[in-house]
Amino acid sequence: MYLCVPTGGSILTQTYITSCAPRSQCSGSGSVGIPNGRIKRGVSCCYTDNCTPPRPTLPGDSSQLNGIVCRTCTSADSLWCYTSDTIQCTGNEDKCLLQTTQISGTLNSKVAIRGCATKSICDLGSSSVDVPNLKMDLTFKCTSGGFGVHQGLFMVVSITLTTLLL
């Protein structure tokens, strides 16, 4: 897996992760739009022992607005973030995403990101990557647009409170 995080015209982070994965995760590229940047994901696989997969292809950039508006925020120390800030989605990023990443091992970290995402990113659901001395658990929760991830949480809380009061 190759992740590229360009922000403000320069590359902030490039990460290659080599690990074993189910064949269902062996294709696809996608992106997440955040203010002043984009997280790009590309995956390629090989199918023999000790092989080296080819360099993955990353999705291109698009500045064409698609009419979707999503909440946006980043938390560097929690698996949750929420704000009234919004971002206008572009290109194929037509889903609103809440992505969480929990890293444990020699490095411990929790990160939450909200923004726009491609369907292929949303389809990941949850995944785990194990490399020596490090485990990364990722979740990808999406809605069709608007502010539905927060509204869904509101609905669950409302039903729970109503049940408790009855």
JSON list of C-alpha atoms in Angstrom, two decimals:
[
{"chain": "A", "resi": 1, "resn": "MET", "atom": "CA", "xyz": [0.00, 0.00, 0.00]},
{"chain": "A", "resi": 2, "resn": "TYR", "atom": "CA", "xyz": [1.25, 3.47, -0.85]},
{"chain": "A", "resi": 3, "resn": "LEU", "atom": "CA", "xyz": [-0.09, 6.58, 0.85]},
{"chain": "A", "resi": 4, "resn": "CYS", "atom": "CA", "xyz": [0.77, 10.07, -0.32]},
{"chain": "A", "resi": 5, "resn": "VAL", "atom": "CA", "xyz": [-0.30, 13.15, 1.64]},
{"chain": "A", "resi": 6, "resn": "PRO", "atom": "CA", "xyz": [0.24, 16.32, -0.41]},
{"chain": "A", "resi": 7, "resn": "THR", "atom": "CA", "xyz": [-0.66, 19.61, 1.29]},
{"chain": "A", "resi": 8, "resn": "GLY", "atom": "CA", "xyz": [-0.32, 23.14, 0.08]},
{"chain": "A", "resi": 9, "resn": "GLY", "atom": "CA", "xyz": [1.50, 22.17, -3.12]},
{"chain": "A", "resi": 10, "resn": "SER", "atom": "CA", "xyz": [4.20, 20.03, -1.50]},
{"chain": "A", "resi": 11, "resn": "ILE", "atom": "CA", "xyz": [4.36, 16.41, -0.39]},
{"chain": "A", "resi": 12, "resn": "LEU", "atom": "CA", "xyz": [3.99, 16.20, 3.39]},
{"chain": "A", "resi": 13, "resn": "THR", "atom": "CA", "xyz": [4.24, 12.41, 3.74]},
{"chain": "A", "resi": 14, "resn": "GLN", "atom": "CA", "xyz": [4.85, 9.43, 1.47]},
{"chain": "A", "resi": 15, "resn": "THR", "atom": "CA", "xyz": [4.48, 5.99, 3.02]},
{"chain": "A", "resi": 16, "resn": "TYR", "atom": "CA", "xyz": [4.94, 2.54, 1.53]},
{"chain": "A", "resi": 17, "resn": "ILE", "atom": "CA", "xyz": [3.56, -0.35, 3.57]},
{"chain": "A", "resi": 18, "resn": "THR", "atom": "CA", "xyz": [4.22, -3.91, 2.50]},
{"chain": "A", "resi": 19, "resn": "SER", "atom": "CA", "xyz": [2.12, -6.56, 4.21]},
{"chain": "A", "resi": 20, "resn": "CYS", "atom": "CA", "xyz": [-0.01, -9.59, 3.52]},
{"chain": "A", "resi": 21, "resn": "ALA", "atom": "CA", "xyz": [-3.63, -8.84, 2.75]},
{"chain": "A", "resi": 22, "resn": "PRO", "atom": "CA", "xyz": [-6.73, -10.61, 1.48]},
{"chain": "A", "resi": 23, "resn": "ARG", "atom": "CA", "xyz": [-7.10, -10.59, -2.31]},
{"chain": "A", "resi": 24, "resn": "SER", "atom": "CA", "xyz": [-10.21, -8.44, -1.88]},
{"chain": "A", "resi": 25, "resn": "GLN", "atom": "CA", "xyz": [-7.92, -5.58, -0.80]},
{"chain": "A", "resi": 26, "resn": "CYS", "atom": "CA", "xyz": [-5.51, -6.02, -3.73]},
{"chain": "A", "resi": 27, "resn": "SER", "atom": "CA", "xyz": [-6.91, -3.45, -6.07]},
{"chain": "A", "resi": 28, "resn": "GLY", "atom": "CA", "xyz": [-8.14, 0.04, -6.18]},
{"chain": "A", "resi": 29, "resn": "SER", "atom": "CA", "xyz": [-6.96, 3.47, -5.53]},
{"chain": "A", "resi": 30, "resn": "GLY", "atom": "CA", "xyz": [-8.78, 6.28, -3.86]},
{"chain": "A", "resi": 31, "resn": "SER", "atom": "CA", "xyz": [-8.45, 9.61, -2.18]},
{"chain": "A", "resi": 32, "resn": "VAL", "atom": "CA", "xyz": [-9.61, 11.67, 0.76]},
{"chain": "A", "resi": 33, "resn": "GLY", "atom": "CA", "xyz": [-10.03, 15.42, 0.39]},
{"chain": "A", "resi": 34, "resn": "ILE", "atom": "CA", "xyz": [-9.19, 17.61, 3.37]},
{"chain": "A", "resi": 35, "resn": "PRO", "atom": "CA", "xyz": [-8.61, 21.37, 3.51]},
{"chain": "A", "resi": 36, "resn": "ASN", "atom": "CA", "xyz": [-5.35, 22.29, 1.78]},
{"chain": "A", "resi": 37, "resn": "GLY", "atom": "CA", "xyz": [-4.57, 18.69, 0.86]},
{"chain": "A", "resi": 38, "resn": "ARG", "atom": "CA", "xyz": [-5.47, 15.23, -0.26]},
{"chain": "A", "resi": 39, "resn": "ILE", "atom": "CA", "xyz": [-4.62, 11.77, 1.03]},
{"chain": "A", "resi": 40, "resn": "LYS", "atom": "CA", "xyz": [-4.12, 9.35, -1.86]},
{"chain": "A", "resi": 41, "resn": "ARG", "atom": "CA", "xyz": [-4.10, 5.57, -1.59]},
{"chain": "A", "resi": 42, "resn": "GLY", "atom": "CA", "xyz": [-2.88, 3.04, -4.11]},
{"chain": "A", "resi": 43, "resn": "VAL", "atom": "CA", "xyz": [-2.62, -0.73, -3.72]},
{"chain": "A", "resi": 44, "resn": "SER", "atom": "CA", "xyz": [-0.90, -3.39, -5.78]},
{"chain": "A", "resi": 45, "resn": "CYS", "atom": "CA", "xyz": [-0.25, -7.03, -4.99]},
{"chain": "A", "resi": 46, "resn": "CYS", "atom": "CA", "xyz": [1.87, -9.95, -6.04]},
{"chain": "A", "resi": 47, "resn": "TYR", "atom": "CA", "xyz": [0.92, -13.55, -5.45]},
{"chain": "A", "resi": 48, "resn": "THR", "atom": "CA", "xyz": [4.06, -15.57, -4.72]},
{"chain": "A", "resi": 49, "resn": "ASP", "atom": "CA", "xyz": [6.28, -15.89, -1.64]},
{"chain": "A", "resi": 50, "resn": "ASN", "atom": "CA", "xyz": [8.80, -13.07, -1.10]},
{"chain": "A", "resi": 51, "resn": "CYS", "atom": "CA", "xyz": [7.65, -11.18, -4.19]},
{"chain": "A", "resi": 52, "resn": "THR", "atom": "CA", "xyz": [7.79, -7.43, -4.71]},
{"chain": "A", "resi": 53, "resn": "PRO", "atom": "CA", "xyz": [4.57, -5.84, -5.98]},
{"chain": "A", "resi": 54, "resn": "PRO", "atom": "CA", "xyz": [4.73, -3.14, -8.66]},
{"chain": "A", "resi": 55, "resn": "ARG", "atom": "CA", "xyz": [4.46, 0.49, -7.63]},
{"chain": "A", "resi": 56, "resn": "PRO", "atom": "CA", "xyz": [0.76, 1.30, -7.18]},
{"chain": "A", "resi": 57, "resn": "THR", "atom": "CA", "xyz": [-1.01, 3.90, -9.28]},
{"chain": "A", "resi": 58, "resn": "LEU", "atom": "CA", "xyz": [-2.41, 6.88, -7.40]},
{"chain": "A", "resi": 59, "resn": "PRO", "atom": "CA", "xyz": [-5.57, 8.72, -8.48]},
{"chain": "A", "resi": 60, "resn": "GLY", "atom": "CA", "xyz": [-5.22, 12.03, -10.28]},
{"chain": "A", "resi": 61, "resn": "ASP", "atom": "CA", "xyz": [-6.30, 15.37, -8.87]},
{"chain": "A", "resi": 62, "resn": "SER", "atom": "CA", "xyz": [-9.51, 17.14, -9.79]},
{"chain": "A", "resi": 63, "resn": "SER", "atom": "CA", "xyz": [-10.58, 20.66, -8.90]},
{"chain": "A", "resi": 64, "resn": "GLN", "atom": "CA", "xyz": [-14.07, 20.18, -10.39]},
{"chain": "A", "resi": 65, "resn": "LEU", "atom": "CA", "xyz": [-16.68, 20.73, -7.63]},
{"chain": "A", "resi": 66, "resn": "ASN", "atom": "CA", "xyz": [-19.25, 17.91, -7.52]},
{"chain": "A", "resi": 67, "resn": "GLY", "atom": "CA", "xyz": [-21.93, 19.55, -5.32]},
{"chain": "A", "resi": 68, "resn": "ILE", "atom": "CA", "xyz": [-21.22, 17.52, -2.17]},
{"chain": "A", "resi": 69, "resn": "VAL", "atom": "CA", "xyz": [-20.33, 19.37, 1.04]},
{"chain": "A", "resi": 70, "resn": "CYS", "atom": "CA", "xyz": [-18.91, 17.51, 4.05]},
{"chain": "A", "resi": 71, "resn": "ARG", "atom": "CA", "xyz": [-17.81, 18.38, 7.55]},
{"chain": "A", "resi": 72, "resn": "THR", "atom": "CA", "xyz": [-14.05, 18.48, 7.99]},
{"chain": "A", "resi": 73, "resn": "CYS", "atom": "CA", "xyz": [-11.74, 18.21, 10.98]},
{"chain": "A", "resi": 74, "resn": "THR", "atom": "CA", "xyz": [-8.63, 16.44, 12.20]},
{"chain": "A", "resi": 75, "resn": "SER", "atom": "CA", "xyz": [-7.81, 15.16, 15.67]},
{"chain": "A", "resi": 76, "resn": "ALA", "atom": "CA", "xyz": [-4.26, 14.05, 16.41]},
{"chain": "A", "resi": 77, "resn": "ASP", "atom": "CA", "xyz": [-5.06, 12.44, 19.78]},
{"chain": "A", "resi": 78, "resn": "SER", "atom": "CA", "xyz": [-8.53, 10.91, 19.51]},
{"chain": "A", "resi": 79, "resn": "LEU", "atom": "CA", "xyz": [-10.65, 8.56, 17.41]},
{"chain": "A", "resi": 80, "resn": "TRP", "atom": "CA", "xyz": [-13.32, 11.27, 17.13]},
{"chain": "A", "resi": 81, "resn": "CYS", "atom": "CA", "xyz": [-13.55, 14.80, 15.81]},
{"chain": "A", "resi": 82, "resn": "TYR", "atom": "CA", "xyz": [-16.47, 17.06, 15.00]},
{"chain": "A", "resi": 83, "resn": "THR", "atom": "CA", "xyz": [-16.71, 20.65, 13.87]},
{"chain": "A", "resi": 84, "resn": "SER", "atom": "CA", "xyz": [-18.99, 22.96, 11.95]},
{"chain": "A", "resi": 85, "resn": "ASP", "atom": "CA", "xyz": [-16.21, 23.50, 9.37]},
{"chain": "A", "resi": 86, "resn": "THR", "atom": "CA", "xyz": [-17.05, 22.17, 5.91]},
{"chain": "A", "resi": 87, "resn": "ILE", "atom": "CA", "xyz": [-15.27, 21.32, 2.68]},
{"chain": "A", "resi": 88, "resn": "GLN", "atom": "CA", "xyz": [-16.62, 21.31, -0.87]},
{"chain": "A", "resi": 89, "resn": "CYS", "atom": "CA", "xyz": [-15.88, 17.95, -2.47]},
{"chain": "A", "resi": 90, "resn": "THR", "atom": "CA", "xyz": [-14.31, 17.58, -5.89]},
{"chain": "A", "resi": 91, "resn": "GLY", "atom": "CA", "xyz": [-14.02, 14.97, -8.62]},
{"chain": "A", "resi": 92, "resn": "ASN", "atom": "CA", "xyz": [-14.90, 11.41, -7.59]},
{"chain": "A", "resi": 93, "resn": "GLU", "atom": "CA", "xyz": [-14.78, 12.25, -3.87]},
{"chain": "A", "resi": 94, "resn": "ASP", "atom": "CA", "xyz": [-18.57, 12.13, -3.47]},
{"chain": "A", "resi": 95, "resn": "LYS", "atom": "CA", "xyz": [-18.88, 10.61, 0.02]},
{"chain": "A", "resi": 96, "resn": "CYS", "atom": "CA", "xyz": [-18.46, 12.18, 3.46]},
{"chain": "A", "resi": 97, "resn": "LEU", "atom": "CA", "xyz": [-15.91, 10.26, 5.51]},
{"chain": "A", "resi": 98, "resn": "LEU", "atom": "CA", "xyz": [-14.94, 9.76, 9.13]},
{"chain": "A", "resi": 99, "resn": "GLN", "atom": "CA", "xyz": [-11.63, 7.87, 9.12]},
{"chain": "A", "resi": 100, "resn": "THR", "atom": "CA", "xyz": [-10.01, 6.69, 12.34]},
{"chain": "A", "resi": 101, "resn": "THR", "atom": "CA", "xyz": [-6.53, 5.28, 12.72]},
{"chain": "A", "resi": 102, "resn": "GLN", "atom": "CA", "xyz": [-5.19, 3.67, 15.88]},
{"chain": "A", "resi": 103, "resn": "ILE", "atom": "CA", "xyz": [-1.51, 2.73, 15.93]},
{"chain": "A", "resi": 104, "resn": "SER", "atom": "CA", "xyz": [-0.04, 0.56, 18.67]},
{"chain": "A", "resi": 105, "resn": "GLY", "atom": "CA", "xyz": [3.36, -0.98, 19.27]},
{"chain": "A", "resi": 106, "resn": "THR", "atom": "CA", "xyz": [6.63, 0.94, 19.33]},
{"chain": "A", "resi": 107, "resn": "LEU", "atom": "CA", "xyz": [4.57, 4.02, 18.41]},
{"chain": "A", "resi": 108, "resn": "ASN", "atom": "CA", "xyz": [1.13, 4.73, 19.87]},
{"chain": "A", "resi": 109, "resn": "SER", "atom": "CA", "xyz": [-1.24, 7.15, 18.20]},
{"chain": "A", "resi": 110, "resn": "LYS", "atom": "CA", "xyz": [-4.92, 7.88, 17.60]},
{"chain": "A", "resi": 111, "resn": "VAL", "atom": "CA", "xyz": [-6.09, 10.03, 14.68]},
{"chain": "A", "resi": 112, "resn": "ALA", "atom": "CA", "xyz": [-9.52, 11.00, 13.34]},
{"chain": "A", "resi": 113, "resn": "ILE", "atom": "CA", "xyz": [-10.12, 12.75, 10.02]},
{"chain": "A", "resi": 114, "resn": "ARG", "atom": "CA", "xyz": [-13.32, 14.02, 8.41]},
{"chain": "A", "resi": 115, "resn": "GLY", "atom": "CA", "xyz": [-13.52, 15.04, 4.79]},
{"chain": "A", "resi": 116, "resn": "CYS", "atom": "CA", "xyz": [-14.56, 13.92, 1.31]},
{"chain": "A", "resi": 117, "resn": "ALA", "atom": "CA", "xyz": [-13.73, 10.46, -0.03]},
{"chain": "A", "resi": 118, "resn": "THR", "atom": "CA", "xyz": [-14.05, 8.24, -3.07]},
{"chain": "A", "resi": 119, "resn": "LYS", "atom": "CA", "xyz": [-16.33, 5.20, -2.91]},
{"chain": "A", "resi": 120, "resn": "SER", "atom": "CA", "xyz": [-13.29, 2.90, -3.03]},
{"chain": "A", "resi": 121, "resn": "ILE", "atom": "CA", "xyz": [-12.01, 4.40, 0.24]},
{"chain": "A", "resi": 122, "resn": "CYS", "atom": "CA", "xyz": [-15.44, 4.03, 1.85]},
{"chain": "A", "resi": 123, "resn": "ASP", "atom": "CA", "xyz": [-15.67, 0.40, 0.71]},
{"chain": "A", "resi": 124, "resn": "LEU", "atom": "CA", "xyz": [-12.62, -0.44, 2.84]},
{"chain": "A", "resi": 125, "resn": "GLY", "atom": "CA", "xyz": [-14.81, -0.50, 5.97]},
{"chain": "A", "resi": 126, "resn": "SER", "atom": "CA", "xyz": [-12.18, -1.50, 8.47]},
{"chain": "A", "resi": 127, "resn": "SER", "atom": "CA", "xyz": [-8.76, -3.02, 8.09]},
{"chain": "A", "resi": 128, "resn": "SER", "atom": "CA", "xyz": [-5.71, -3.85, 10.10]},
{"chain": "A", "resi": 129, "resn": "VAL", "atom": "CA", "xyz": [-2.07, -3.74, 9.04]},
{"chain": "A", "resi": 130, "resn": "ASP", "atom": "CA", "xyz": [0.57, -5.61, 11.01]},
{"chain": "A", "resi": 131, "resn": "VAL", "atom": "CA", "xyz": [4.25, -4.92, 10.47]},
{"chain": "A", "resi": 132, "resn": "PRO", "atom": "CA", "xyz": [7.06, -5.75, 12.89]},
{"chain": "A", "resi": 133, "resn": "ASN", "atom": "CA", "xyz": [6.48, -3.96, 16.22]},
{"chain": "A", "resi": 134, "resn": "LEU", "atom": "CA", "xyz": [3.54, -1.98, 14.87]},
{"chain": "A", "resi": 135, "resn": "LYS", "atom": "CA", "xyz": [-0.18, -2.53, 14.36]},
{"chain": "A", "resi": 136, "resn": "MET", "atom": "CA", "xyz": [-2.46, -0.11, 12.53]},
{"chain": "A", "resi": 137, "resn": "ASP", "atom": "CA", "xyz": [-6.26, -0.39, 12.85]},
{"chain": "A", "resi": 138, "resn": "LEU", "atom": "CA", "xyz": [-8.21, 1.75, 10.39]},
{"chain": "A", "resi": 139, "resn": "THR", "atom": "CA", "xyz": [-11.94, 2.37, 10.04]},
{"chain": "A", "resi": 140, "resn": "PHE", "atom": "CA", "xyz": [-13.70, 4.17, 7.21]},
{"chain": "A", "resi": 141, "resn": "LYS", "atom": "CA", "xyz": [-17.31, 5.30, 7.82]},
{"chain": "A", "resi": 142, "resn": "CYS", "atom": "CA", "xyz": [-19.06, 7.16, 5.04]},
{"chain": "A", "resi": 143, "resn": "THR", "atom": "CA", "xyz": [-22.35, 8.79, 4.17]},
{"chain": "A", "resi": 144, "resn": "SER", "atom": "CA", "xyz": [-23.71, 9.84, 0.80]},
{"chain": "A", "resi": 145, "resn": "GLY", "atom": "CA", "xyz": [-23.10, 13.50, 1.42]},
{"chain": "A", "resi": 146, "resn": "GLY", "atom": "CA", "xyz": [-24.23, 16.24, 3.71]},
{"chain": "A", "resi": 147, "resn": "PHE", "atom": "CA", "xyz": [-23.65, 15.82, 7.41]},
{"chain": "A", "resi": 148, "resn": "GLY", "atom": "CA", "xyz": [-25.04, 12.29, 7.91]},
{"chain": "A", "resi": 149, "resn": "VAL", "atom": "CA", "xyz": [-22.26, 10.75, 10.03]},
{"chain": "A", "resi": 150, "resn": "HIS", "atom": "CA", "xyz": [-23.10, 13.15, 12.86]},
{"chain": "A", "resi": 151, "resn": "GLN", "atom": "CA", "xyz": [-26.85, 12.86, 12.27]},
{"chain": "A", "resi": 152, "resn": "GLY", "atom": "CA", "xyz": [-26.58, 9.06, 12.51]},
{"chain": "A", "resi": 153, "resn": "LEU", "atom": "CA", "xyz": [-24.90, 9.39, 15.90]},
{"chain": "A", "resi": 154, "resn": "PHE", "atom": "CA", "xyz": [-27.60, 11.84, 16.99]},
{"chain": "A", "resi": 155, "resn": "MET", "atom": "CA", "xyz": [-30.28, 9.31, 16.06]},
{"chain": "A", "resi": 156, "resn": "VAL", "atom": "CA", "xyz": [-28.63, 6.52, 18.09]},
{"chain": "A", "resi": 157, "resn": "VAL", "atom": "CA", "xyz": [-28.28, 8.79, 21.14]},
{"chain": "A", "resi": 158, "resn": "SER", "atom": "CA", "xyz": [-31.90, 9.98, 20.79]},
{"chain": "A", "resi": 159, "resn": "ILE", "atom": "CA", "xyz": [-33.27, 6.42, 20.62]},
{"chain": "A", "resi": 160, "resn": "THR", "atom": "CA", "xyz": [-31.15, 5.37, 23.61]},
{"chain": "A", "resi": 161, "resn": "LEU", "atom": "CA", "xyz": [-32.32, 8.32, 25.73]},
{"chain": "A", "resi": 162, "resn": "THR", "atom": "CA", "xyz": [-35.96, 7.74, 24.76]},
{"chain": "A", "resi": 163, "resn": "THR", "atom": "CA", "xyz": [-35.68, 4.07, 25.72]},
{"chain": "A", "resi": 164, "resn": "LEU", "atom": "CA", "xyz": [-34.12, 4.94, 29.08]},
{"chain": "A", "resi": 165, "resn": "LEU", "atom": "CA", "xyz": [-36.87, 7.46, 29.87]},
{"chain": "A", "resi": 166, "resn": "LEU", "atom": "CA", "xyz": [-39.70, 5.01, 29.16]}
]
